[in-house]
Coordinates of C-alpha atoms and ligand atoms in Angstrom, one line a residue:
M282 CA 79.3 9.2 -7.4
L283 CA 77.5 6.7 -5.2
T284 CA 80.3 5.6 -2.8
A285 CA 82.4 7.2 -0.2
N286 CA 84.4 6.3 2.9
T287 CA 83.8 7.6 6.4
K288 CA 86.8 8.9 8.4
S289 CA 86.8 5.7 10.4
G290 CA 87.3 3.8 7.1
K291 CA 83.7 2.5 6.7
K292 CA 82.5 2.3 3.1
I293 CA 79.1 3.8 2.3
S294 CA 77.5 2.7 -0.9
L295 CA 74.3 4.4 -2.0
G296 CA 73.7 1.4 -4.2
Y297 CA 71.9 -0.2 -1.3
N298 CA 68.5 1.1 -0.2
Y299 CA 69.2 3.4 2.7
R300 CA 66.3 5.4 4.1
K301 CA 66.7 9.2 3.8
E302 CA 66.5 9.6 7.6
T303 CA 69.3 7.1 8.1
L304 CA 71.4 9.1 5.6
I305 CA 70.6 12.4 7.3
S306 CA 71.7 11.2 10.7
L307 CA 74.8 9.7 9.1
R308 CA 75.6 13.0 7.5
N309 CA 75.2 14.8 10.8
N310 CA 77.7 12.5 12.5
E311 CA 80.3 11.6 9.8
E312 CA 82.7 13.2 7.4
F313 CA 82.8 11.5 4.0
L314 CA 85.9 11.1 1.9
C315 CA 86.4 10.3 -1.7
P316 CA 87.7 6.7 -2.0
I317 CA 90.0 7.8 -4.8
C318 CA 91.5 11.1 -4.0
G319 CA 90.8 11.1 -0.2
E320 CA 89.3 14.6 -0.3
S321 CA 86.2 15.4 1.6
V322 CA 82.9 15.0 -0.3
C323 CA 79.3 16.1 0.6
L324 CA 76.4 13.7 0.7
K325 CA 73.6 15.3 -1.4
L326 CA 70.1 14.3 -0.4
G327 CA 67.9 16.5 -2.5
D328 CA 64.5 15.5 -3.8
Q329 CA 65.2 16.3 -7.4
R330 CA 68.3 14.1 -8.0
I331 CA 69.3 10.7 -7.0
F332 CA 71.2 10.7 -3.6
H333 CA 74.9 11.0 -4.3
F334 CA 78.3 12.2 -3.1
A335 CA 79.9 15.3 -4.6
H336 CA 83.4 16.8 -4.4
Q337 CA 83.8 20.3 -3.0
R338 CA 84.2 22.9 -5.6
G339 CA 87.7 22.9 -7.1
G340 CA 88.4 19.4 -6.0
T341 CA 91.4 17.8 -7.7
C342 CA 90.0 14.3 -8.1
R343 CA 91.2 12.8 -11.3
E344 CA 88.0 11.0 -11.8
V345 CA 85.4 13.4 -13.3
F346 CA 82.5 12.3 -11.2
E347 CA 80.8 15.6 -11.3
N348 CA 79.9 15.2 -15.0
E349 CA 77.9 12.2 -14.1
T350 CA 74.3 12.5 -15.3
I351 CA 71.3 11.4 -13.3
N352 CA 70.7 8.8 -16.0
H353 CA 74.2 7.4 -15.4
M354 CA 73.9 7.2 -11.6
E355 CA 70.4 5.8 -11.8
G356 CA 71.4 3.3 -14.4
K357 CA 74.4 1.9 -12.5
R358 CA 72.4 1.8 -9.3
Q359 CA 69.6 -0.2 -10.9
L360 CA 72.0 -2.6 -12.6
F361 CA 73.9 -3.0 -9.3
Q362 CA 70.6 -4.0 -7.5
W363 CA 69.7 -6.2 -10.5
L364 CA 72.9 -8.2 -9.9
L365 CA 72.4 -8.4 -6.1
G366 CA 68.9 -9.7 -6.8
Q367 CA 70.5 -12.6 -8.7
K368 CA 72.9 -13.2 -5.8
V369 CA 75.8 -12.1 -8.0
P370 CA 78.7 -10.8 -5.9
A371 CA 79.1 -7.2 -7.0
V372 CA 80.8 -4.0 -5.9
L373 CA 79.5 -0.6 -7.0
E374 CA 82.1 1.9 -8.2
F375 CA 84.9 -0.5 -7.5
Y376 CA 88.2 1.3 -7.6
D377 CA 91.1 -1.0 -8.7
K378 CA 94.2 0.8 -7.6
A379 CA 96.5 -1.5 -9.5
I380 CA 95.1 -0.3 -12.8
G381 CA 93.8 3.1 -11.8
Q382 CA 90.4 2.3 -13.2
R383 CA 87.0 2.3 -11.6
P384 CA 84.3 0.3 -13.4
D385 CA 80.8 1.3 -12.5
I386 CA 80.3 -2.2 -11.2
M387 CA 82.7 -5.1 -10.6
F388 CA 81.1 -8.5 -10.3
I389 CA 82.1 -12.1 -10.3
Y390 CA 80.1 -14.6 -12.4
R391 CA 81.0 -18.2 -13.1
G392 CA 84.4 -17.7 -11.6
K393 CA 85.2 -14.7 -13.9
K394 CA 85.7 -11.1 -13.0
F395 CA 83.7 -8.6 -14.9
A396 CA 84.0 -4.8 -15.3
L397 CA 80.6 -3.4 -16.1
E398 CA 80.6 0.1 -17.6
Y399 CA 77.3 1.8 -18.2
Q400 CA 78.0 4.5 -20.7
C401 CA 75.7 7.4 -21.2
S402 CA 78.0 10.1 -22.6
P403 CA 80.1 9.7 -25.7
L404 CA 83.7 8.7 -24.9
P405 CA 86.6 9.1 -27.3
E406 CA 87.3 5.9 -29.2
K407 CA 90.9 5.7 -28.0
D408 CA 89.8 6.0 -24.4
F409 CA 87.2 3.2 -24.9
I410 CA 89.8 1.0 -26.4
K411 CA 92.5 1.8 -23.8
R412 CA 90.1 1.1 -20.9
S413 CA 88.9 -2.1 -22.4
N414 CA 92.4 -3.3 -23.1
T415 CA 93.5 -2.5 -19.6
Y416 CA 90.6 -4.6 -18.3
I417 CA 91.4 -7.5 -20.6
T418 CA 95.1 -7.6 -19.7
H419 CA 94.1 -7.6 -16.0
E420 CA 91.8 -10.5 -16.4
Y421 CA 88.5 -8.6 -16.3
I422 CA 85.8 -9.3 -18.9
P423 CA 84.6 -5.8 -19.9
L424 CA 80.9 -5.5 -20.2
W425 CA 80.0 -2.2 -21.8
I426 CA 76.3 -1.3 -21.8
I427 CA 75.2 1.7 -23.8
S428 CA 72.5 4.0 -22.7
A429 CA 69.3 3.4 -24.6
N430 CA 69.3 7.1 -25.6
H431 CA 71.9 6.2 -28.2
I432 CA 69.6 3.8 -30.1
H433 CA 68.3 5.1 -33.4
R434 CA 65.7 3.0 -35.1
K435 CA 65.2 3.9 -38.7
R436 CA 62.6 1.4 -39.8
I437 CA 61.4 -1.9 -38.5
N438 CA 64.5 -4.1 -38.0
I439 CA 66.8 -1.4 -39.4
M440 CA 69.0 0.7 -37.2
A441 CA 71.6 3.3 -37.6
F442 CA 74.8 2.7 -35.7
S443 CA 77.7 5.1 -35.3
N444 CA 81.3 4.0 -34.9
F445 CA 80.9 4.7 -31.2
D446 CA 77.9 2.4 -30.9
Y447 CA 79.8 -0.4 -32.7
L448 CA 82.5 -0.2 -30.0
F449 CA 80.0 -1.9 -27.6
L450 CA 79.6 -4.9 -29.9
R451 CA 80.0 -8.3 -28.2
N452 CA 79.6 -11.8 -29.4
T453 CA 78.5 -15.1 -27.9
P454 CA 80.0 -18.5 -28.3
L455 CA 77.2 -19.2 -30.8
E456 CA 78.4 -16.2 -32.9
N457 CA 75.5 -13.9 -32.1
Y458 CA 76.8 -10.3 -32.5
Y459 CA 75.0 -7.9 -30.2
I460 CA 75.0 -4.6 -28.4
P461 CA 73.5 -4.5 -24.9
S462 CA 71.7 -1.3 -23.9
Y463 CA 69.8 -0.1 -20.9
C464 CA 67.2 2.6 -20.1
P465 CA 66.9 3.5 -16.4
E466 CA 63.7 5.6 -16.9
R467 CA 61.8 2.6 -18.2
R468 CA 63.9 0.0 -16.4
Q469 CA 64.3 -1.9 -19.6
F470 CA 67.1 -3.7 -21.4
H471 CA 67.4 -3.3 -25.2
I472 CA 69.3 -6.2 -26.8
L473 CA 70.3 -5.3 -30.4
E474 CA 71.3 -8.6 -31.9
S475 CA 71.7 -10.6 -35.1
I476 CA 73.4 -7.4 -36.5
H477 CA 73.9 -7.5 -40.2
P478 CA 75.3 -4.3 -41.7
I479 CA 73.8 -3.0 -44.9
S480 CA 75.9 0.1 -45.2
I481 CA 78.6 1.7 -43.0
K482 CA 75.8 3.0 -40.7
N483 CA 72.7 1.0 -41.3
A484 CA 72.2 -2.6 -40.3
F485 CA 69.5 -5.2 -40.0
V486 CA 68.9 -5.7 -36.3
Q487 CA 66.7 -7.8 -34.1
H488 CA 65.6 -5.4 -31.3
S489 CA 64.4 -7.1 -28.2
I490 CA 63.2 -5.3 -25.1
F491 CA 63.1 -6.8 -21.7
P492 CA 61.9 -5.3 -18.4
L493 CA 64.8 -5.3 -15.9
N494 CA 63.3 -8.1 -13.8
Q495 CA 62.7 -10.4 -16.8
L496 CA 66.2 -10.7 -18.0
S497 CA 68.9 -12.6 -16.2
L498 CA 72.6 -11.9 -16.3
E499 CA 73.0 -15.1 -18.4
G500 CA 70.4 -13.7 -20.8
L501 CA 72.3 -10.5 -21.1
L502 CA 75.7 -12.2 -21.6
E503 CA 74.4 -14.8 -24.0
P504 CA 71.2 -13.7 -25.7
K505 CA 69.6 -16.3 -27.8
L506 CA 70.2 -15.9 -31.5
L507 CA 67.0 -14.8 -33.2
S508 CA 67.1 -15.1 -36.9
N509 CA 66.2 -12.0 -38.8
L510 CA 67.0 -13.3 -42.2
N511 CA 64.7 -12.1 -44.8
S512 CA 66.4 -12.6 -48.1
E513 CA 63.8 -10.6 -50.1
N514 CA 64.0 -7.5 -47.8
W515 CA 67.7 -7.8 -47.8
G516 CA 67.8 -7.8 -51.6
K517 CA 65.7 -4.7 -51.7
E518 CA 68.0 -3.0 -49.2
M519 CA 71.0 -3.9 -51.4
D520 CA 69.3 -2.5 -54.5
S521 CA 68.5 0.8 -52.8
F522 CA 71.9 1.0 -51.2
I523 CA 73.5 0.8 -54.7
I524 CA 71.3 3.5 -56.1
N525 CA 72.1 5.8 -53.2
W526 CA 75.8 5.0 -53.4
M527 CA 76.0 5.6 -57.1
L528 CA 74.2 8.9 -56.9
H529 CA 76.9 10.8 -55.0
P530 CA 80.1 8.9 -55.2
N531 CA 83.1 10.3 -53.2
P532 CA 86.6 10.0 -54.7
K533 CA 87.2 6.5 -53.1
Q534 CA 83.9 5.3 -54.5
K535 CA 84.9 6.6 -57.9
N536 CA 88.0 4.5 -57.8
F537 CA 85.8 1.5 -57.0
L538 CA 83.4 2.3 -59.8
N539 CA 86.2 2.7 -62.3
E540 CA 87.7 -0.7 -61.3
V541 CA 84.3 -2.3 -61.6
Y542 CA 83.7 -0.7 -65.0
N543 CA 87.2 -1.8 -66.3
R544 CA 86.4 -5.3 -65.2
D545 CA 83.3 -5.3 -67.3
L546 CA 80.8 -5.3 -64.4
N547 CA 77.8 -3.0 -64.0
M548 CA 76.7 -2.2 -60.4
F549 CA 73.1 -2.2 -61.6
L550 CA 73.5 -5.7 -63.1
L551 CA 75.2 -7.5 -60.2
P552 CA 74.3 -11.2 -59.9
P553 CA 72.2 -12.0 -56.8
E554 CA 75.2 -13.9 -55.4
I555 CA 77.0 -10.6 -54.7
G556 CA 75.8 -8.7 -51.7
L557 CA 74.7 -11.6 -49.5
Q558 CA 73.6 -11.4 -45.9
I559 CA 76.2 -13.5 -44.2
P560 CA 77.5 -14.2 -40.7
H561 CA 80.5 -12.1 -39.4
S562 CA 80.0 -9.3 -42.0
V563 CA 79.9 -6.9 -39.0
L564 CA 83.7 -7.3 -38.7
I565 CA 84.1 -5.2 -41.9
Q566 CA 83.1 -1.6 -42.0
T567 CA 83.0 -1.4 -45.8
P568 CA 79.4 -2.3 -47.0
P569 CA 79.0 -6.0 -47.7
I570 CA 78.1 -5.5 -51.3
I571 CA 81.3 -3.6 -51.9
W572 CA 83.7 -6.0 -50.2
Q573 CA 81.9 -9.0 -51.8
T574 CA 82.4 -7.3 -55.2
Y575 CA 86.1 -6.9 -54.5
L576 CA 86.3 -10.5 -53.4
F577 CA 84.6 -11.6 -56.6
L578 CA 87.0 -9.5 -58.8
D579 CA 90.0 -10.7 -56.9
V580 CA 89.5 -14.4 -56.6
L581 CA 86.4 -15.6 -58.5
A582 CA 85.9 -13.6 -61.7
D583 CA 88.9 -15.1 -63.7
K584 CA 88.6 -18.7 -62.4
R585 CA 87.2 -21.6 -64.4
P586 CA 85.4 -24.6 -63.2
N587 CA 87.7 -27.0 -61.3
D588 CA 90.2 -24.1 -60.5
I589 CA 91.3 -23.9 -56.9
L590 CA 91.1 -20.9 -54.6
T591 CA 93.5 -21.1 -51.7
L592 CA 93.2 -19.4 -48.4
K593 CA 96.7 -17.9 -49.0
E594 CA 95.4 -16.2 -52.2
I595 CA 92.3 -14.9 -50.5
N596 CA 94.4 -13.6 -47.6
F597 CA 96.8 -11.9 -50.0
H598 CA 94.1 -10.0 -51.8
F599 CA 92.3 -9.1 -48.6
K600 CA 95.4 -7.6 -47.1
K601 CA 96.1 -5.7 -50.2
R602 CA 92.6 -4.2 -50.2
V603 CA 92.9 -3.3 -46.5
Y604 CA 96.3 -1.7 -47.0
R605 CA 94.9 0.5 -49.8
K606 CA 91.9 1.3 -47.5
E607 CA 89.6 -0.1 -50.1
I608 CA 88.3 -2.4 -47.5
V609 CA 88.0 -0.8 -44.0
L610 CA 87.8 -2.9 -40.9
R611 CA 85.7 -2.0 -37.9
K612 CA 87.3 -1.2 -34.6
L613 CA 85.7 -3.7 -32.3
P614 CA 87.8 -3.7 -29.1
L615 CA 85.7 -6.4 -27.4
L616 CA 86.1 -8.9 -30.2
D617 CA 89.8 -8.6 -30.7
S618 CA 90.6 -12.2 -31.3
L619 CA 88.4 -12.5 -34.3
H620 CA 90.1 -12.0 -37.6
P621 CA 88.0 -10.0 -40.1
I622 CA 88.9 -12.4 -42.9
T623 CA 86.4 -14.7 -41.1
A624 CA 83.7 -12.7 -42.9
E625 CA 85.2 -13.4 -46.3
I626 CA 85.6 -17.1 -45.5
S627 CA 82.0 -17.3 -44.4
Y628 CA 80.9 -15.7 -47.6
L629 CA 82.8 -18.3 -49.6
R630 CA 81.2 -21.0 -47.5
C631 CA 77.8 -19.6 -48.5
L632 CA 78.8 -19.8 -52.1
A633 CA 79.8 -23.4 -51.5
K634 CA 76.3 -24.1 -50.1
L635 CA 74.9 -22.5 -53.2
G636 CA 76.9 -25.0 -55.3
I637 CA 79.2 -22.4 -56.9
L638 CA 82.2 -23.6 -54.9
S639 CA 83.0 -26.7 -53.0
E640 CA 85.2 -27.0 -50.0
H641 CA 88.5 -28.5 -51.1
G642 CA 90.5 -29.7 -48.1
E643 CA 90.9 -27.4 -45.1
N644 CA 92.4 -24.4 -46.8
S645 CA 90.9 -24.1 -50.2
F646 CA 87.8 -24.1 -52.3
K647 CA 87.2 -25.4 -55.8
L648 CA 85.1 -23.5 -58.4
E649 CA 82.2 -25.7 -59.4
R650 CA 80.4 -23.3 -61.7
K651 CA 80.9 -19.7 -62.7
I652 CA 78.6 -17.0 -61.3
M653 CA 76.4 -15.9 -64.2
I654 CA 76.7 -12.1 -64.8
P655 CA 73.4 -10.7 -66.0
R656 CA 73.7 -8.6 -69.2
S657 CA 70.3 -6.9 -69.0
N658 CA 67.7 -6.0 -66.4
R659 CA 65.6 -8.9 -67.6
E660 CA 68.4 -11.4 -67.1
R661 CA 69.0 -10.0 -63.7
E662 CA 65.3 -10.2 -62.7
E663 CA 65.3 -13.8 -63.9
A664 CA 68.5 -14.6 -61.9
K665 CA 66.9 -13.1 -58.8
L666 CA 63.8 -15.0 -59.2
G667 CA 64.0 -18.1 -57.1
F668 CA 67.4 -17.2 -55.8
H669 CA 66.1 -15.6 -52.6
Q670 CA 63.9 -18.6 -51.8
K671 CA 66.8 -21.0 -52.4
Y672 CA 69.2 -18.9 -50.3
L673 CA 66.8 -18.7 -47.4
Y674 CA 66.1 -22.4 -47.6
M675 CA 69.9 -23.0 -47.5
L676 CA 70.4 -20.7 -44.5
T677 CA 67.6 -22.2 -42.5
K678 CA 69.0 -25.7 -43.2
Q679 CA 72.5 -25.0 -41.9
Ligands
ZN25 ZN1 88.0 12.4 -5.4

């Protein structure tokens, strides 16, 4: 840890740039105490590791500071100094007695209280959620920043995210979903944004890297939305996703395939309108092409032109699929107020822009024309031709 109290009650924070000589003389004259448990701690001033305080062996402190890595201490120290450099009031290792939690950094920005957690080691999901909820109920805005060591790039613009990585997902008022990340060795932020899942793990991502001194706090809290829409690449990813998915289906997938088959659909002959890259799809863990197929079967397949689809009907089917675990929602503790059905609604809005539906009052849609189901590869290729251009045009126009 980087903070301790002296016996006379003075707080020493190693987040500030003390000279080594100053600290040595301080160490010769003072005894340091842990601000949480009150036990005595040593000031370590080695050349190998960042200067820090450590409990005596066998200490009973309930915070497990001693498992802190160099990366973690360096990271929070750099982020602390980055905030100070922007004149943001901040406290390193602020211990909030009332909630028994100690964010790495507490800071105030635009009148709001933030709890910054720089996370290097994996943390059980339930602990992450509990800590975040405690912050939220005590009027902190949690700002979790994941260590850049967790980032796994697969191909250009495609990354693999674990459920743990997704816990860090935040959103901006302009509906940019992103994960903030930091690397203390290179002093760089990584902003993983415009996240559009392809499968449970893989997602299209815009990956921007900023040197620490070139990104402001505002830039970190509200990164600009960079469009990474590429309808043609997306279509290719959907095609290869289906092939992989069909090769080794697990029992759940077999149920899905049976249902699709019984409803006279062929996964290799899906119309290009199913499996779209749409906003908010990150709220649902089930791959987009799967939940969009369910939505098609549930509310679109049997409708005729001029039939109405109500929000109530959409909601009913959605809940049923979720209950049966055919659609699985993502655990996103930082976006709790967003209902995952938002993803389905935004898909239907896309279909409205494509002229298949029209918005009919506030809570319903009207079917304008049926989605044409290709009966052969040739028909499918024809349907795809031109669709992607039209789709991209439509998206850039909105
Ligand atoms: Zn302690």
